[in-house]
Tab-separated table of C-alpha atoms in Angstrom:
chain	number	residue	atom	x	y	z
A	258	MET	CA	0.000	0.000	0.000
A	259	ALA	CA	2.823	2.392	0.851
A	260	ASP	CA	4.464	1.678	-2.496
A	261	LYS	CA	1.268	2.542	-4.328
A	262	LYS	CA	0.949	5.853	-2.491
A	263	GLN	CA	4.555	6.702	-3.311
A	264	SER	CA	4.038	5.959	-6.996
A	265	LEU	CA	0.969	8.193	-7.145
A	266	ASN	CA	3.007	11.169	-5.978
A	267	LYS	CA	5.147	11.041	-9.150
A	268	SER	CA	2.370	12.200	-11.405
A	269	THR	CA	4.465	12.838	-14.495
A	270	ASN	CA	5.693	9.281	-14.866
A	271	SER	CA	2.654	7.456	-16.303
A	272	GLN	CA	1.354	6.402	-12.926
A	273	PRO	CA	-1.216	3.597	-12.791
A	274	LEU	CA	-4.533	3.883	-11.032
A	275	ALA	CA	-6.021	0.488	-10.416
A	276	ASP	CA	-9.699	-0.036	-11.121
A	277	SER	CA	-11.406	-2.922	-9.411
A	278	SER	CA	-13.682	-3.394	-12.402
A	279	SER	CA	-10.635	-4.507	-14.435
A	280	PRO	CA	-7.997	-5.809	-11.993
A	281	SER	CA	-5.465	-6.722	-14.685
A	282	GLN	CA	-5.370	-3.261	-16.186
A	283	THR	CA	-3.878	0.075	-15.222
A	284	LEU	CA	-5.091	3.526	-16.112
A	285	PRO	CA	-2.242	5.971	-16.836
A	286	THR	CA	-2.700	9.517	-15.621
A	287	THR	CA	0.063	11.364	-17.430
A	288	VAL	CA	3.216	10.549	-19.315
A	289	ALA	CA	6.770	11.670	-18.773
A	290	THR	CA	8.088	14.726	-20.545
A	291	ALA	CA	11.452	14.768	-22.225
A	292	THR	CA	12.738	17.815	-20.432
A	293	SER	CA	12.164	17.143	-16.775
A	294	SER	CA	11.386	14.621	-14.092
A	295	ALA	CA	9.251	14.873	-10.999
A	296	ALA	CA	12.292	14.469	-8.793
A	297	ALA	CA	14.111	17.386	-10.442
A	298	ARG	CA	11.365	19.945	-9.971
A	299	LYS	CA	10.535	21.991	-6.931
A	300	LYS	CA	6.979	21.231	-5.923
A	301	LEU	CA	4.264	23.404	-4.441
A	302	THR	CA	3.735	22.940	-0.723
A	303	LEU	CA	0.603	23.591	1.329
A	304	ILE	CA	0.845	27.336	2.092
A	305	PRO	CA	1.634	28.564	-1.459
A	306	LEU	CA	-1.069	26.246	-2.830
A	307	ILE	CA	-3.681	27.704	-0.471
A	308	PHE	CA	-2.998	31.215	-1.735
A	309	LEU	CA	-2.828	30.165	-5.378
A	310	ILE	CA	-6.309	28.680	-4.947
A	311	TYR	CA	-7.392	31.898	-3.240
A	312	PHE	CA	-6.282	33.928	-6.266
A	313	GLU	CA	-7.796	31.430	-8.684
A	314	VAL	CA	-11.168	32.149	-7.073
A	315	ALA	CA	-11.273	35.500	-5.334
A	316	GLY	CA	-8.254	37.714	-4.755
A	317	GLY	CA	-10.134	39.660	-2.098
A	318	PRO	CA	-13.545	41.270	-1.553
A	319	TYR	CA	-13.080	43.453	-4.639
A	320	GLY	CA	-16.148	42.943	-6.822
A	321	GLU	CA	-18.658	41.785	-4.222
A	322	GLU	CA	-20.368	45.196	-3.935
A	323	PRO	CA	-22.884	44.811	-6.827
A	324	ALA	CA	-24.649	42.076	-4.823
A	325	VAL	CA	-25.849	44.812	-2.432
A	326	GLN	CA	-26.813	47.077	-5.303
A	327	ALA	CA	-28.784	44.269	-6.930
A	328	ALA	CA	-30.704	42.833	-3.963
A	329	GLY	CA	-30.061	44.882	-0.832
A	330	PRO	CA	-27.846	44.313	2.244
A	331	LEU	CA	-29.619	41.327	3.803
A	332	LEU	CA	-29.780	39.229	0.649
A	333	ALA	CA	-26.167	40.098	-0.183
A	334	ILE	CA	-25.065	38.835	3.239
A	335	VAL	CA	-27.240	35.726	2.933
A	336	GLY	CA	-25.885	35.115	-0.567
A	337	PHE	CA	-22.252	35.094	0.579
A	338	ILE	CA	-23.187	32.747	3.429
A	339	VAL	CA	-25.394	30.315	1.479
A	340	PHE	CA	-23.901	30.318	-2.026
A	341	PRO	CA	-20.611	28.690	-0.952
A	342	PHE	CA	-22.614	25.641	0.170
A	343	ILE	CA	-24.508	25.556	-3.126
A	344	TRP	CA	-21.532	26.093	-5.414
A	345	SER	CA	-18.086	26.460	-3.808
A	346	VAL	CA	-18.175	23.438	-1.503
A	347	PRO	CA	-19.415	20.964	-4.160
A	348	GLU	CA	-16.884	22.242	-6.711
A	349	ALA	CA	-14.051	22.118	-4.164
A	350	LEU	CA	-15.016	18.591	-3.054
A	351	ILE	CA	-15.084	17.333	-6.640
A	352	THR	CA	-11.729	18.988	-7.311
A	353	ALA	CA	-10.204	17.390	-4.212
A	354	GLU	CA	-11.434	13.883	-5.071
A	355	LEU	CA	-10.539	13.867	-8.757
A	356	SER	CA	-7.234	15.719	-8.354
A	357	THR	CA	-6.050	13.099	-5.850
A	358	ALA	CA	-7.373	10.224	-7.973
A	359	PHE	CA	-5.708	11.604	-11.135
A	360	PRO	CA	-2.778	13.684	-9.820
A	361	GLY	CA	-1.468	14.968	-13.136
A	362	ASP	CA	-1.203	18.273	-14.963
A	363	GLY	CA	-4.339	18.735	-17.054
A	364	GLY	CA	-6.864	18.420	-14.235
A	365	PHE	CA	-10.435	18.527	-15.510
A	366	VAL	CA	-9.238	17.587	-19.016
A	367	ILE	CA	-8.003	14.269	-17.609
A	368	TRP	CA	-11.311	13.729	-15.811
A	369	ALA	CA	-13.428	14.268	-18.930
A	370	ASP	CA	-11.052	12.132	-21.011
A	371	ARG	CA	-11.076	9.324	-18.451
A	372	ALA	CA	-14.873	9.399	-18.202
A	373	PHE	CA	-16.001	9.925	-21.797
A	374	GLY	CA	-12.962	9.694	-24.088
A	375	PRO	CA	-10.499	12.011	-25.856
A	376	PHE	CA	-13.105	14.021	-27.786
A	377	TRP	CA	-14.741	15.229	-24.590
A	378	GLY	CA	-11.355	15.752	-22.957
A	379	SER	CA	-10.327	17.958	-25.877
A	380	LEU	CA	-13.605	19.888	-25.833
A	381	MET	CA	-13.318	20.394	-22.087
A	382	GLY	CA	-9.811	21.735	-22.695
A	383	THR	CA	-11.087	24.187	-25.314
A	384	TRP	CA	-13.923	25.476	-23.148
A	385	LYS	CA	-11.851	25.898	-19.998
A	386	LEU	CA	-8.784	27.333	-21.732
A	387	LEU	CA	-10.731	29.989	-23.636
A	388	SER	CA	-12.750	31.013	-20.585
A	389	GLY	CA	-9.612	31.177	-18.446
A	390	VAL	CA	-7.391	33.091	-20.872
A	391	ILE	CA	-10.095	35.636	-21.702
A	392	ASN	CA	-10.555	36.169	-17.971
A	393	ILE	CA	-6.785	36.722	-17.589
A	394	ALA	CA	-6.882	39.605	-20.092
A	395	ALA	CA	-8.931	41.750	-17.723
A	396	PHE	CA	-6.353	41.944	-14.934
A	397	PRO	CA	-3.572	44.033	-16.559
A	398	VAL	CA	-6.296	46.387	-17.786
A	399	LEU	CA	-7.593	46.632	-14.216
A	400	CYS	CA	-4.122	47.504	-12.928
A	401	ILE	CA	-3.703	50.233	-15.564
A	402	ASP	CA	-7.120	51.645	-14.650
A	403	TYR	CA	-5.895	52.218	-11.098
A	404	ILE	CA	-2.453	53.515	-12.108
A	405	LYS	CA	-4.007	56.056	-14.505
A	406	LYS	CA	-5.406	57.952	-11.504
A	407	ILE	CA	-1.867	59.078	-10.742
A	408	ALA	CA	-0.655	58.932	-14.371
A	409	PRO	CA	-3.399	60.538	-16.544
A	410	PRO	CA	-1.634	59.852	-19.910
A	411	LEU	CA	-2.522	56.169	-19.417
A	412	GLU	CA	-6.198	57.054	-19.819
A	413	SER	CA	-6.246	56.243	-23.554
A	414	GLY	CA	-4.303	56.063	-26.811
A	415	TRP	CA	-0.826	54.654	-27.390
A	416	PRO	CA	0.435	55.230	-23.823
A	417	ARG	CA	-2.373	53.026	-22.527
A	418	ARG	CA	-1.777	50.335	-25.170
A	419	ILE	CA	1.945	50.264	-24.462
A	420	ALA	CA	1.268	50.092	-20.709
A	421	VAL	CA	-1.136	47.148	-21.130
A	422	PHE	CA	1.352	45.371	-23.402
A	423	GLY	CA	4.304	45.985	-21.095
A	424	SER	CA	2.489	45.047	-17.885
A	425	THR	CA	1.163	41.828	-19.457
A	426	LEU	CA	4.647	40.778	-20.569
A	427	LEU	CA	6.154	41.672	-17.198
A	428	LEU	CA	3.542	39.649	-15.308
A	429	ALA	CA	3.972	36.718	-17.724
A	430	LEU	CA	7.736	36.827	-17.125
A	431	LEU	CA	7.166	36.297	-13.411
A	432	ASN	CA	5.133	33.206	-14.310
A	433	TYR	CA	7.996	31.960	-16.454
A	434	VAL	CA	10.534	31.920	-13.605
A	435	GLY	CA	8.728	29.235	-11.629
A	436	LEU	CA	5.473	28.108	-10.060
A	437	THR	CA	6.961	27.934	-6.568
A	438	ILE	CA	8.001	31.586	-6.884
A	439	VAL	CA	4.497	32.478	-8.081
A	440	GLY	CA	3.096	30.612	-5.075
A	441	TYR	CA	5.141	32.576	-2.552
A	442	VAL	CA	4.420	35.831	-4.376
A	443	ALA	CA	0.731	34.950	-3.996
A	444	VAL	CA	1.180	34.709	-0.215
A	445	VAL	CA	2.686	38.210	-0.086
A	446	LEU	CA	0.100	39.691	-2.465
A	447	ALA	CA	-2.756	38.191	-0.449
A	448	PHE	CA	-1.478	39.786	2.750
A	449	LEU	CA	-0.900	43.198	1.150
A	450	SER	CA	-4.217	43.261	-0.738
A	451	LEU	CA	-6.221	42.207	2.342
A	452	LEU	CA	-4.447	44.521	4.790
A	453	PRO	CA	-6.602	47.583	3.890
A	454	PHE	CA	-9.762	45.531	4.518
A	455	ILE	CA	-8.447	44.363	7.877
A	456	LEU	CA	-7.728	47.971	8.871
A	457	MET	CA	-11.106	49.130	7.572
A	458	THR	CA	-12.939	46.400	9.483
A	459	PHE	CA	-11.325	47.250	12.816
A	460	ILE	CA	-11.867	50.990	12.355
A	461	ALA	CA	-15.503	50.364	11.372
A	462	ILE	CA	-16.408	48.285	14.444
A	463	PRO	CA	-17.452	51.233	16.707
A	464	LYS	CA	-19.545	52.661	13.847
A	465	ILE	CA	-21.509	49.493	13.062
A	466	HIS	CA	-25.306	49.522	13.437
A	467	PRO	CA	-26.412	45.854	13.215
A	468	HIS	CA	-29.970	46.743	12.122
A	469	ARG	CA	-28.560	47.768	8.734
A	470	TRP	CA	-27.677	44.123	8.080
A	471	LEU	CA	-31.391	43.282	8.069
A	472	SER	CA	-32.386	45.761	5.357
A	473	PHE	CA	-33.940	44.407	2.163
A	474	GLY	CA	-32.800	47.552	0.342
A	475	ASP	CA	-34.290	50.921	-0.480
A	476	LYS	CA	-38.019	51.107	-1.024
A	477	GLY	CA	-39.084	51.124	-4.638
A	478	VAL	CA	-35.805	49.635	-5.911
A	479	LYS	CA	-36.467	46.573	-8.025
A	480	LYS	CA	-34.335	43.496	-7.383
A	481	ASP	CA	-31.883	42.696	-10.177
A	482	TRP	CA	-31.654	38.923	-9.809
A	483	ASN	CA	-29.444	38.462	-12.851
A	484	LEU	CA	-26.804	40.861	-11.468
A	485	TYR	CA	-27.152	39.348	-8.002
A	486	LEU	CA	-26.617	35.735	-9.111
A	487	ASN	CA	-23.836	36.617	-11.550
A	488	THR	CA	-21.998	38.573	-8.834
A	489	LEU	CA	-22.120	35.614	-6.457
A	490	PHE	CA	-21.086	33.225	-9.232
A	491	TRP	CA	-18.222	35.403	-10.488
A	492	ASN	CA	-16.813	35.834	-6.982
A	493	LEU	CA	-17.063	32.196	-5.899
A	494	ASN	CA	-16.219	30.023	-8.908
A	495	PHE	CA	-13.054	28.622	-10.574
A	496	TRP	CA	-12.174	26.250	-7.700
A	497	ASP	CA	-11.344	23.532	-10.228
A	498	ASN	CA	-8.723	25.678	-12.027
A	499	VAL	CA	-6.068	24.591	-9.554
A	500	SER	CA	-6.540	20.959	-10.645
A	501	THR	CA	-4.299	21.612	-13.662
A	502	LEU	CA	-1.407	22.102	-11.219
A	503	ALA	CA	-1.864	18.712	-9.509
A	504	GLY	CA	1.307	17.338	-11.067
A	505	GLU	CA	3.290	20.216	-9.538
A	506	VAL	CA	2.127	19.703	-5.940
A	507	GLU	CA	4.117	17.967	-3.219
A	508	ASN	CA	2.182	14.916	-2.022
A	509	PRO	CA	-1.074	15.974	-3.766
A	510	GLN	CA	-3.127	13.206	-2.118
A	511	LYS	CA	-2.775	14.961	1.241
A	512	THR	CA	-1.966	18.532	0.235
A	513	PHE	CA	-4.858	19.124	-2.181
A	514	PRO	CA	-7.784	18.337	0.162
A	515	MET	CA	-6.263	20.368	2.999
A	516	ALA	CA	-5.450	23.338	0.738
A	517	LEU	CA	-8.965	23.378	-0.711
A	518	PHE	CA	-10.541	23.088	2.750
A	519	VAL	CA	-8.536	26.008	4.143
A	520	SER	CA	-8.947	28.181	1.043
A	521	VAL	CA	-12.746	27.741	0.973
A	522	ILE	CA	-13.004	28.974	4.571
A	523	PHE	CA	-10.448	31.739	4.056
A	524	THR	CA	-12.120	32.986	0.862
A	525	CYS	CA	-15.632	33.016	2.312
A	526	VAL	CA	-14.495	34.831	5.467
A	527	SER	CA	-12.554	37.385	3.411
A	528	TYR	CA	-15.758	38.220	1.545
A	529	LEU	CA	-18.184	38.194	4.450
A	530	ILE	CA	-16.404	40.161	7.201
A	531	PRO	CA	-15.652	43.325	5.145
A	532	LEU	CA	-19.182	43.171	3.738
A	533	LEU	CA	-20.671	43.110	7.242
A	534	ALA	CA	-18.363	45.921	8.371
A	535	VAL	CA	-19.155	48.268	5.480
A	536	ILE	CA	-22.915	47.603	5.463
A	537	GLY	CA	-23.077	48.161	9.198
A	538	ALA	CA	-20.903	51.292	9.277
A	539	VAL	CA	-21.851	53.195	6.114
A	540	ASP	CA	-25.314	54.592	5.465
A	541	VAL	CA	-25.680	55.230	1.720
A	542	GLU	CA	-28.280	54.621	-0.923
A	543	GLN	CA	-28.422	51.144	-2.399
A	544	SER	CA	-27.548	52.478	-5.854
A	545	ALA	CA	-24.115	53.587	-4.564
A	546	TRP	CA	-23.008	49.970	-4.152
A	547	GLY	CA	-21.423	49.590	-7.579
A	548	SER	CA	-18.075	47.993	-8.373
A	549	GLY	CA	-15.321	49.741	-6.425
A	550	PHE	CA	-17.607	51.022	-3.655
A	551	HIS	CA	-15.381	49.482	-0.987
A	552	ALA	CA	-12.763	52.130	-1.814
A	553	GLN	CA	-15.325	54.894	-1.303
A	554	ALA	CA	-16.450	53.242	1.929
A	555	ALA	CA	-12.851	53.167	3.166
A	556	GLY	CA	-12.688	56.928	2.596
A	557	ILE	CA	-15.920	57.450	4.539
A	558	ILE	CA	-14.863	55.201	7.427
A	559	ALA	CA	-11.219	56.227	7.853
A	560	GLY	CA	-10.272	58.908	5.354
A	561	LYS	CA	-8.510	59.312	2.024
A	562	TRP	CA	-5.368	57.455	3.157
A	563	LEU	CA	-7.272	54.182	3.533
A	564	LYS	CA	-9.078	54.733	0.247
A	565	ILE	CA	-5.703	55.004	-1.502
A	566	LEU	CA	-4.417	51.890	0.280
A	567	LEU	CA	-7.468	49.933	-0.797
A	568	GLU	CA	-7.041	51.024	-4.424
A	569	ILE	CA	-3.397	49.906	-4.311
A	570	GLY	CA	-4.596	46.622	-2.805
A	571	SER	CA	-6.983	46.179	-5.714
A	572	CYS	CA	-4.105	46.542	-8.152
A	573	LEU	CA	-2.044	43.980	-6.213
A	574	SER	CA	-5.025	41.644	-6.189
A	575	GLY	CA	-5.234	41.918	-9.978
A	576	ILE	CA	-1.585	40.883	-10.220
A	577	GLY	CA	-2.237	37.846	-8.020
A	578	LEU	CA	-5.280	36.857	-10.070
A	579	PHE	CA	-3.278	37.156	-13.297
A	580	GLU	CA	-0.405	35.020	-12.005
A	581	ALA	CA	-2.580	32.258	-10.556
A	582	GLN	CA	-4.865	31.960	-13.563
A	583	LEU	CA	-2.043	32.168	-16.107
A	584	SER	CA	-0.321	29.326	-14.253
A	585	SER	CA	-3.390	27.091	-14.362
A	586	SER	CA	-4.017	27.791	-18.063
A	587	ALA	CA	-0.367	27.208	-19.036
A	588	TYR	CA	-0.153	23.939	-17.121
A	589	GLN	CA	-3.465	22.873	-18.658
A	590	ILE	CA	-1.819	23.102	-22.092
A	591	LEU	CA	1.162	21.114	-20.826
A	592	GLY	CA	-1.155	18.488	-19.328
A	593	MET	CA	-3.140	18.158	-22.565
A	594	ALA	CA	0.114	17.476	-24.406
A	595	GLU	CA	1.205	14.921	-21.802
A	596	ILE	CA	-1.930	12.838	-22.388
A	597	GLY	CA	-1.788	13.055	-26.174
A	598	ILE	CA	-4.545	15.596	-26.879
A	599	LEU	CA	-2.046	18.211	-28.076
A	600	PRO	CA	1.281	17.558	-29.872
A	601	LYS	CA	4.205	16.565	-27.668
A	602	PHE	CA	5.919	19.897	-28.356
A	603	PHE	CA	3.329	21.684	-26.206
A	604	ALA	CA	4.634	19.841	-23.140
A	605	SER	CA	8.062	21.495	-23.464
A	606	ARG	CA	9.446	23.037	-20.298
A	607	ALA	CA	11.923	25.880	-19.964
A	608	LYS	CA	15.455	24.573	-19.481
A	609	TRP	CA	16.291	26.798	-16.494
A	610	PHE	CA	12.955	27.024	-14.700
A	611	ASN	CA	11.049	23.858	-15.748
A	612	THR	CA	7.982	25.975	-16.477
A	613	PRO	CA	5.618	25.306	-19.441
A	614	TRP	CA	6.967	28.105	-21.626
A	615	ILE	CA	4.878	27.141	-24.659
A	616	GLY	CA	1.678	27.365	-22.616
A	617	ILE	CA	2.737	30.682	-21.091
A	618	VAL	CA	3.469	32.175	-24.528
A	619	ILE	CA	0.155	30.962	-26.001
A	620	CYS	CA	-1.944	32.203	-23.073
A	621	THR	CA	-0.121	35.548	-22.962
A	622	ALA	CA	-0.582	36.088	-26.706
A	623	ILE	CA	-4.323	35.363	-26.561
A	624	SER	CA	-4.823	37.589	-23.520
A	625	LEU	CA	-2.937	40.432	-25.235
A	626	ALA	CA	-5.131	40.115	-28.331
A	627	VAL	CA	-8.315	40.147	-26.268
A	628	SER	CA	-7.198	43.021	-24.016
A	629	TYR	CA	-7.276	45.494	-26.940
A	630	MET	CA	-10.850	44.572	-27.900
A	631	ASN	CA	-14.183	45.703	-26.603
A	632	PHE	CA	-14.765	42.290	-25.140
A	633	THR	CA	-17.980	42.558	-23.110
A	634	ASP	CA	-19.725	39.898	-25.210
A	635	ILE	CA	-16.560	37.810	-25.367
A	636	VAL	CA	-16.250	37.780	-21.567
A	637	ALA	CA	-19.936	36.850	-21.265
A	638	SER	CA	-19.345	34.074	-23.797
A	639	ALA	CA	-16.333	32.887	-21.805
A	640	ASN	CA	-18.603	32.577	-18.756
A	641	PHE	CA	-21.115	30.652	-20.875
A	642	ILE	CA	-18.580	28.106	-22.135
A	643	TYR	CA	-17.128	27.853	-18.624
A	644	SER	CA	-20.627	26.800	-17.546
A	645	LEU	CA	-20.708	24.188	-20.311
A	646	GLY	CA	-17.387	22.885	-19.032
A	647	MET	CA	-18.712	22.683	-15.482
A	648	LEU	CA	-21.767	20.679	-16.597
A	649	LEU	CA	-19.380	18.260	-18.307
A	650	GLU	CA	-17.228	18.167	-15.169
A	651	PHE	CA	-20.161	17.277	-12.911
A	652	SER	CA	-21.164	14.556	-15.375
A	653	ALA	CA	-17.618	13.127	-15.455
A	654	PHE	CA	-17.470	13.055	-11.657
A	655	ILE	CA	-20.726	11.080	-11.374
A	656	TRP	CA	-19.786	8.766	-14.258
A	657	LEU	CA	-16.381	7.916	-12.777
A	658	ARG	CA	-17.938	7.141	-9.383
A	659	TRP	CA	-20.524	4.901	-11.048
A	660	LYS	CA	-18.435	3.132	-13.683
A	661	HIS	CA	-15.060	3.056	-11.912
A	662	PRO	CA	-15.782	2.747	-8.180
A	663	GLY	CA	-12.502	0.866	-7.652
A	664	ILE	CA	-10.190	3.670	-8.778
A	665	LYS	CA	-7.927	4.556	-5.876
A	666	ARG	CA	-9.211	7.791	-4.344
A	667	PRO	CA	-6.911	9.035	-1.563
A	668	PHE	CA	-9.598	11.608	-0.802
A	669	GLN	CA	-13.230	10.679	-1.429
A	670	VAL	CA	-16.348	12.764	-0.939
A	671	PRO	CA	-18.104	10.889	1.916
A	672	LEU	CA	-21.442	10.465	0.136
A	673	ARG	CA	-23.101	7.627	-1.754
A	674	LEU	CA	-23.958	7.955	-5.427
A	675	PRO	CA	-27.591	9.198	-5.005
A	676	ALA	CA	-26.440	11.951	-2.635
A	677	LEU	CA	-23.612	12.856	-5.011
A	678	ILE	CA	-26.116	13.221	-7.859
A	679	VAL	CA	-28.169	15.635	-5.737
A	680	MET	CA	-24.992	17.515	-4.775
A	681	CYS	CA	-24.186	18.010	-8.465
A	682	LEU	CA	-27.743	18.700	-9.635
A	683	ILE	CA	-28.147	21.801	-7.456
A	684	PRO	CA	-25.199	23.778	-8.940
A	685	SER	CA	-26.025	22.351	-12.387
A	686	ALA	CA	-29.538	23.781	-12.133
A	687	PHE	CA	-28.024	27.138	-11.192
A	688	LEU	CA	-25.800	27.019	-14.283
A	689	VAL	CA	-28.741	26.210	-16.534
A	690	VAL	CA	-30.691	29.186	-15.131
A	691	LEU	CA	-27.752	31.529	-15.838
A	692	MET	CA	-27.360	30.151	-19.362
A	693	VAL	CA	-31.063	30.433	-20.197
A	694	PHE	CA	-31.092	34.150	-19.431
A	695	THR	CA	-28.109	34.994	-21.638
A	696	HIS	CA	-28.550	36.970	-24.861
A	697	LYS	CA	-28.249	35.874	-28.492
A	698	MET	CA	-24.806	37.323	-29.191
A	699	VAL	CA	-23.343	35.271	-26.349
A	700	LEU	CA	-24.923	32.138	-27.799
A	701	VAL	CA	-23.454	32.899	-31.223
A	702	VAL	CA	-19.935	33.595	-29.935
A	703	SER	CA	-20.071	30.521	-27.673
A	704	ALA	CA	-21.232	28.354	-30.575
A	705	VAL	CA	-18.318	29.623	-32.701
A	706	MET	CA	-15.837	28.871	-29.894
A	707	THR	CA	-17.277	25.382	-29.452
A	708	ALA	CA	-17.203	24.706	-33.190
A	709	ALA	CA	-13.571	25.833	-33.272
A	710	GLY	CA	-12.805	23.344	-30.505
A	711	ILE	CA	-14.463	20.516	-32.443
A	712	VAL	CA	-12.562	21.412	-35.623
A	713	TRP	CA	-9.314	21.573	-33.631
A	714	PHE	CA	-9.907	18.056	-32.293
A	715	GLY	CA	-10.455	16.827	-35.858
A	716	VAL	CA	-7.272	18.490	-37.091
A	717	MET	CA	-5.258	16.990	-34.220
A	718	LYS	CA	-6.716	13.554	-34.949
A	719	ILE	CA	-5.633	13.820	-38.604
A	720	CYS	CA	-2.155	14.959	-37.553
A	721	LYS	CA	-1.931	12.005	-35.180
A	722	ASN	CA	-3.183	9.409	-37.698
A	723	LYS	CA	-0.977	10.748	-40.496
A	724	LYS	CA	1.962	11.107	-38.091
A	725	ILE	CA	2.397	14.724	-39.163
A	726	LEU	CA	3.201	15.698	-35.579
A	727	GLU	CA	4.535	13.697	-32.649
A	728	PHE	CA	2.094	12.933	-29.825
A	729	ASN	CA	2.441	11.250	-26.466
A	730	PRO	CA	0.395	8.061	-25.962
A	731	PRO	CA	-3.304	8.794	-25.339
A	732	LEU	CA	-4.726	8.526	-21.828
A	733	ASP	CA	-6.939	5.588	-22.763
A	734	ALA	CA	-3.955	3.463	-23.770
A	735	ILE	CA	-4.047	0.497	-21.399
A	736	GLU	CA	-0.787	-0.837	-20.012
A	737	GLU	CA	-0.421	-4.419	-18.825
A	738	SER	CA	0.191	-4.564	-15.118
């Protein structure tokens, strides 16, 4: 048993996962790359992983304010208490189970491939990669938007374009020098970006009037349920993104569940406490609670100095979000190459830093292209195809539990199959509701993205069959034990 656990930790060396339904067969998770070995790489430990997950999902309370604007203080508070149980906890539990069962780079791509075959693995990769990289493009723009307050030339034109280009390349370079470095940078950025909220909360305590927490909002203001639900969803999703880093984690079977457990609690608390403090201490109209209101609230509670600190914290949070999400997207590309969905070349690692330089270059190039566009509909489409990917992920989780109950699961969600189906149906129903209320342009753009993913799979299949490009063995190749 100890030998099996040790072999699972080396996720880049075609590790077998025994399935009781076929005792003479092994199911490879990933394959070895030519440029590195698991023993030669520094691995992520618990603390950096916790904060990488935190920046995959949240990055701080920035962006939670529209929930109050949409539905009033009480429902905003209830939303950030209840929604984690509806969405965050199920997604984190699924990520913990499947990441420890298949501890390789590629994450959710491996799960879909293992459950339904390479076509669905490839399509999952397309959906998740596009949604992730488009999301990345927003963060350098966000940083420039804060810097322009002290450097007005960055407002528009060539200075702004050059600043976006330069900041994107600089942030991507940090990603290139190593995931462990990115992990420790995430720890520092989390502390610095949350410090203004900690100060604001303590200063606000004497000014809090608890009855304000019970307000349903201003009279005559209609509830905006679409904005409310999307705000909760946007602030509390992407827990599964970290799964693409499973092959880079020290002892993932133990580290992943603990990191996800701590990060769920930490993220939810970091949203809820500042929200309670500001609602209780600041008496403003509901309409004032737009994006960025926390900075205004800091000025009201403590003065301009704290407002400036909070704006700086927002910029630092954007950097952390960029680094964490670029890492997950780049390692997703590497993982897809390791299991034969993409050509072997895409699994190349940098000679000095062992980072997936091909994935970093591809993700950076796409994010740069998107950052210069008016991408409101594209971002909405990215959210739509992310939802499609999540529906596929829930399906893969249930299918693997049903069809492959004997796969070794170092961490297993402690529920039987009927309860697991209910656990997945609730967030799935939420996704369907969000998707139904989208507009036609989003459907068109999402359909084009999906069609492109299908065509890409066909092209890769032709390249593989004709031996035009070199591929690693596919995940469904069965090795004799």
